[in-house]
Coordinates of N, CA and C in Angstrom, one line a residue:
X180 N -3.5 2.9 5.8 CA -3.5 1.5 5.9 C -4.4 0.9 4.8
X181 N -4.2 0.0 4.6 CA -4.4 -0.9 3.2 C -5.4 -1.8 4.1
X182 N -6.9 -2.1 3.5 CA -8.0 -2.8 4.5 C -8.6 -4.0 3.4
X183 N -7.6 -5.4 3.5 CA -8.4 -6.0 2.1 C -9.7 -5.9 2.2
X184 N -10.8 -6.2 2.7 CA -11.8 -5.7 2.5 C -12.6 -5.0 1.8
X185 N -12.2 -3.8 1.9 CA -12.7 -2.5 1.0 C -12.0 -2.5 -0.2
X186 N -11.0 -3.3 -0.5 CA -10.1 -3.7 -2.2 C -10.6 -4.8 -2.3
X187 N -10.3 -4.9 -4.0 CA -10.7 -6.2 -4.6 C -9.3 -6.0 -5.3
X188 N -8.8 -7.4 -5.8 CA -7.4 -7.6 -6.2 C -7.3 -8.0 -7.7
X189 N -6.5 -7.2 -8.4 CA -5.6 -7.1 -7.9 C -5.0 -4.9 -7.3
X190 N -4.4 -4.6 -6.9 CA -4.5 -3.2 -6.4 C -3.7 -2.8 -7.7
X191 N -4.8 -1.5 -7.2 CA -4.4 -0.3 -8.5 C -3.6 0.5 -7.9
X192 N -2.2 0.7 -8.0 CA -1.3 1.8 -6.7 C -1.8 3.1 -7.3
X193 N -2.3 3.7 -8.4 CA -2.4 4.7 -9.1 C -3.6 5.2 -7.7
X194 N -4.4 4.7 -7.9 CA -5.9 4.7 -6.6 C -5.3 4.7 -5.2
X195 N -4.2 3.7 -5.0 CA -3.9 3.3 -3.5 C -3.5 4.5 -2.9
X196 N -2.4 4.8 -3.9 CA -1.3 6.3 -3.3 C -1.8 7.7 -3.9
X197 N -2.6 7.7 -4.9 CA -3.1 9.0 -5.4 C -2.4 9.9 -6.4
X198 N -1.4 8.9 -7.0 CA -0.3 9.1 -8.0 C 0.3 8.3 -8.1
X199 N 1.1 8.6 -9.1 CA 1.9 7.4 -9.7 C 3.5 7.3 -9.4
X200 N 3.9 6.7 -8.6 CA 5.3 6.2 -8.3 C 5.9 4.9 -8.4
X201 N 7.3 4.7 -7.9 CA 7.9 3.5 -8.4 C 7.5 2.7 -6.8
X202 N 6.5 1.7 -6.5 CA 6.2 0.8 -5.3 C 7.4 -0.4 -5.5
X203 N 7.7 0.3 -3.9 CA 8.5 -1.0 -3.4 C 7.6 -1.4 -2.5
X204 N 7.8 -3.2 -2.0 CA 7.2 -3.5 -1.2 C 8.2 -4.1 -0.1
X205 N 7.8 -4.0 1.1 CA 8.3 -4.9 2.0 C 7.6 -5.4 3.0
X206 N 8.6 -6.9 2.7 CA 7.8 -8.3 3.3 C 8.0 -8.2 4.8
X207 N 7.1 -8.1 5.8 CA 7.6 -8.4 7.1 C 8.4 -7.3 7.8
X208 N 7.4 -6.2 7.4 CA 7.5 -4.9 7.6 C 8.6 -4.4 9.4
X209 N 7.9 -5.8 10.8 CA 7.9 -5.6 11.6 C 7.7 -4.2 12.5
X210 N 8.2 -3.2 13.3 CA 8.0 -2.3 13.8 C 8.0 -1.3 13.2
X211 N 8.3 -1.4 11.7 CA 7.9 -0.1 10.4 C 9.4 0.9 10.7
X212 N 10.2 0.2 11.2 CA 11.5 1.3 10.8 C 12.5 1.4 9.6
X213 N 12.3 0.6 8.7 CA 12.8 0.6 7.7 C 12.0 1.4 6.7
X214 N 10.4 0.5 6.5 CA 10.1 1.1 5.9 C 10.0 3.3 5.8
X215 N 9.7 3.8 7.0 CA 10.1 5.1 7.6 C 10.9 5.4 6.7
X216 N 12.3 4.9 7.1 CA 13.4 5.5 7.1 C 13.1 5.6 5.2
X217 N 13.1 4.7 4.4 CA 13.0 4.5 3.4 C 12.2 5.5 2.4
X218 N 11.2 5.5 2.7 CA 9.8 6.5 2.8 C 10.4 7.9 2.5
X219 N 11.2 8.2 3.8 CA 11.8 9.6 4.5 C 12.7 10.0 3.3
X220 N 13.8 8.8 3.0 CA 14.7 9.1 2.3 C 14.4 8.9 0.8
X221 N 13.3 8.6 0.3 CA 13.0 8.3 -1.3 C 11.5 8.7 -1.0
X222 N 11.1 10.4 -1.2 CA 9.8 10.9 -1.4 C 8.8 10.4 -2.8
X223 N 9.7 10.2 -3.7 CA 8.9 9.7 -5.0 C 8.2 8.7 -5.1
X224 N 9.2 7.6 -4.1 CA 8.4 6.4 -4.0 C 7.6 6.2 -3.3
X225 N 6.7 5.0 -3.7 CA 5.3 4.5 -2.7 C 5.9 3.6 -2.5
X226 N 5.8 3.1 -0.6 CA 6.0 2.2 -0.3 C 4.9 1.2 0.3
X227 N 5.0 0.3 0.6 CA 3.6 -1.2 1.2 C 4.7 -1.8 1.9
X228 N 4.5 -1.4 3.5 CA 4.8 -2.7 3.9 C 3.6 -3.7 4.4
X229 N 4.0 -4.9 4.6 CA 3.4 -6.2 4.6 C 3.7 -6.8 6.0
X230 N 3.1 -7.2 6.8 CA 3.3 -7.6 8.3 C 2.2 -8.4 8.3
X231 N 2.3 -9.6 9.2 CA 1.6 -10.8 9.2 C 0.9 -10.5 10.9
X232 N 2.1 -10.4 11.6 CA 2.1 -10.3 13.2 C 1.5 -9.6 13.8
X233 N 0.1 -9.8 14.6 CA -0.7 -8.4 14.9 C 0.2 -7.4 15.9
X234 N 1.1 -7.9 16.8 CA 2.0 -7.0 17.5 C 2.9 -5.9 16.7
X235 N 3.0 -6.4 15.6 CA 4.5 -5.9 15.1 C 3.5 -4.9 14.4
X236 N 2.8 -5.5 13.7 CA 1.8 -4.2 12.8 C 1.1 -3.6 13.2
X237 N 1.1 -3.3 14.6 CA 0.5 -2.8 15.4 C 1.3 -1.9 15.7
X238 N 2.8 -1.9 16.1 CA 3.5 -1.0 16.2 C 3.8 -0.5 14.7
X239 N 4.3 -1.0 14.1 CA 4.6 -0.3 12.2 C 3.3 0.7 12.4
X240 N 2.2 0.5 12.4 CA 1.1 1.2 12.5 C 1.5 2.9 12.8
X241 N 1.2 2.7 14.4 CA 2.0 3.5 15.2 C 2.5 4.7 14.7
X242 N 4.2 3.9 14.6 CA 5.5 4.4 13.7 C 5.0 5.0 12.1
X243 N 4.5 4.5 11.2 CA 3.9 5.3 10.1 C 3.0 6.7 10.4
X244 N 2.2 6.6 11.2 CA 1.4 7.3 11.6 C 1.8 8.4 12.0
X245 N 2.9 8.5 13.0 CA 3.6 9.6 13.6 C 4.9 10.2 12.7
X246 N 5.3 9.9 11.8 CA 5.7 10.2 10.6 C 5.3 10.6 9.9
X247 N 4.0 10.7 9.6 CA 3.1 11.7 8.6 C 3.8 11.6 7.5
X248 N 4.6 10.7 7.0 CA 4.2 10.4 5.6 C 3.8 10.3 4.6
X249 N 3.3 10.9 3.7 CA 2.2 10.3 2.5 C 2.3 9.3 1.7
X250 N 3.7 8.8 1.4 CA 4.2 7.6 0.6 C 4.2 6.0 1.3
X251 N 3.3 6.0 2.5 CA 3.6 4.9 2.9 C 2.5 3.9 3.0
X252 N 1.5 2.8 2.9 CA 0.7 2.4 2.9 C 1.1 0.6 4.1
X253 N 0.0 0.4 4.8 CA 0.3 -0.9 5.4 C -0.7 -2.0 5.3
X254 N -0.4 -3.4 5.5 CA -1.1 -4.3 5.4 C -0.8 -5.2 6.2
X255 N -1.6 -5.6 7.0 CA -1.7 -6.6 7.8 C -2.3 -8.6 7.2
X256 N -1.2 -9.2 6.9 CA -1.6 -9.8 5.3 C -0.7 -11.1 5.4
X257 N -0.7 -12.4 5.0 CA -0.3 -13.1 4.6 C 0.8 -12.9 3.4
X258 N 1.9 -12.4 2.8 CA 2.6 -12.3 2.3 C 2.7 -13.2 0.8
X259 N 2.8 -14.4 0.7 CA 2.4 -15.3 -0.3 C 1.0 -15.0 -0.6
X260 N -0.1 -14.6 0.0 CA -1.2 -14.4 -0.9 C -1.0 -12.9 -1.4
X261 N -0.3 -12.2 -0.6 CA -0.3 -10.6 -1.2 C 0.1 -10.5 -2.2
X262 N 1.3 -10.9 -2.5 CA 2.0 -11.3 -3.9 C 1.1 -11.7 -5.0
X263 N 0.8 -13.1 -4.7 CA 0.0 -13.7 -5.5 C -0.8 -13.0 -6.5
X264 N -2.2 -12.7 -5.5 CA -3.4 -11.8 -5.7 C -3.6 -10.5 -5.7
X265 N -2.7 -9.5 -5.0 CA -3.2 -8.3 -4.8 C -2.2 -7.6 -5.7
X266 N -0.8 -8.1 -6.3 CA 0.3 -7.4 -6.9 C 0.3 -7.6 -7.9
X267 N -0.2 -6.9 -9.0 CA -0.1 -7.1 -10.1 C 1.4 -7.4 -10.9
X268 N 1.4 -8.1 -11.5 CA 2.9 -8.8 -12.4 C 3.3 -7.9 -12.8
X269 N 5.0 -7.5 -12.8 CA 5.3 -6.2 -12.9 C 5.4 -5.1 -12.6
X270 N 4.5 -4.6 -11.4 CA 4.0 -3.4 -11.3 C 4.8 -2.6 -9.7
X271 N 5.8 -3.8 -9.2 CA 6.3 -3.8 -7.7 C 8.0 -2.9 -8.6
X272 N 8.9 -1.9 -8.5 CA 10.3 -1.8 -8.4 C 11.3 -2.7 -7.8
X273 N 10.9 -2.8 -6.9 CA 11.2 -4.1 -5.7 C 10.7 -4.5 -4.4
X274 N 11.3 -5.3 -4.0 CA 10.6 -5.9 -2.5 C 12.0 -6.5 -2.0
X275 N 11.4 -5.9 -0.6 CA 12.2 -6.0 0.4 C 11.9 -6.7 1.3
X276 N 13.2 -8.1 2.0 CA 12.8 -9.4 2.6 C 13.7 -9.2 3.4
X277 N 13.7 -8.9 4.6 CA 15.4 -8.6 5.8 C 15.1 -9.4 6.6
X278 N 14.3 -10.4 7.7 CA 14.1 -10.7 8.4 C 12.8 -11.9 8.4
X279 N 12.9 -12.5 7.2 CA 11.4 -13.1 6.8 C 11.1 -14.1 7.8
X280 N 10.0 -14.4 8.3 CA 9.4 -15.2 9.6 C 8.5 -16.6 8.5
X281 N 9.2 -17.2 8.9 CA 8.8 -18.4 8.1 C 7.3 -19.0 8.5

């Protein structure tokens, strides 16, 4: 899990994930089944998901966790400032928006 706190922005994924891969991000992660599956199915990639809702990233949480993972990282985060500030220009493959909560 990703703790703004203990980062200053903008993130270094080199530092975050402990190698260098292609980060996708997704916005509004909810119960972290996508990102999972994604994760599961594309080992090279680092993925971030992004969740605003303390219930839902609470379960993504969870769900990451018991997956054991290594490619997966989470934030519990305002999405427009994540972008903004913490994502360096450039540096994202893509991001993923299925269900955005206005």
């Amino acid at each position: 899990m990703l703790v703004p706190g203990r980062l200053t922005p903008p993130l270094d994924w080199h530092a975050v994930f402990g190698r260098i891969g292609e980060v996708e991000i997704e916005i509004g992660c909810g119960k972290g089944r996508y990102i999972v599956e994604a994760a599961r199915l594309r080992p090279g990639s680092d993925l971030v998901g992004v969740e605003r809702a303390g219930k839902w990233f609470r379960r993504a949480v969870q769900r990451v966790h018991r997956s054991n993972l290594p490619n997966i990282r989470l934030l519990q985060a305002d999405a427009f400032d994540f972008l903004a500030r913490w994502v360096p220009p450039g540096s994202a493959a893509s991001i993923h928006v299925y269900f955005p909560d206005p």
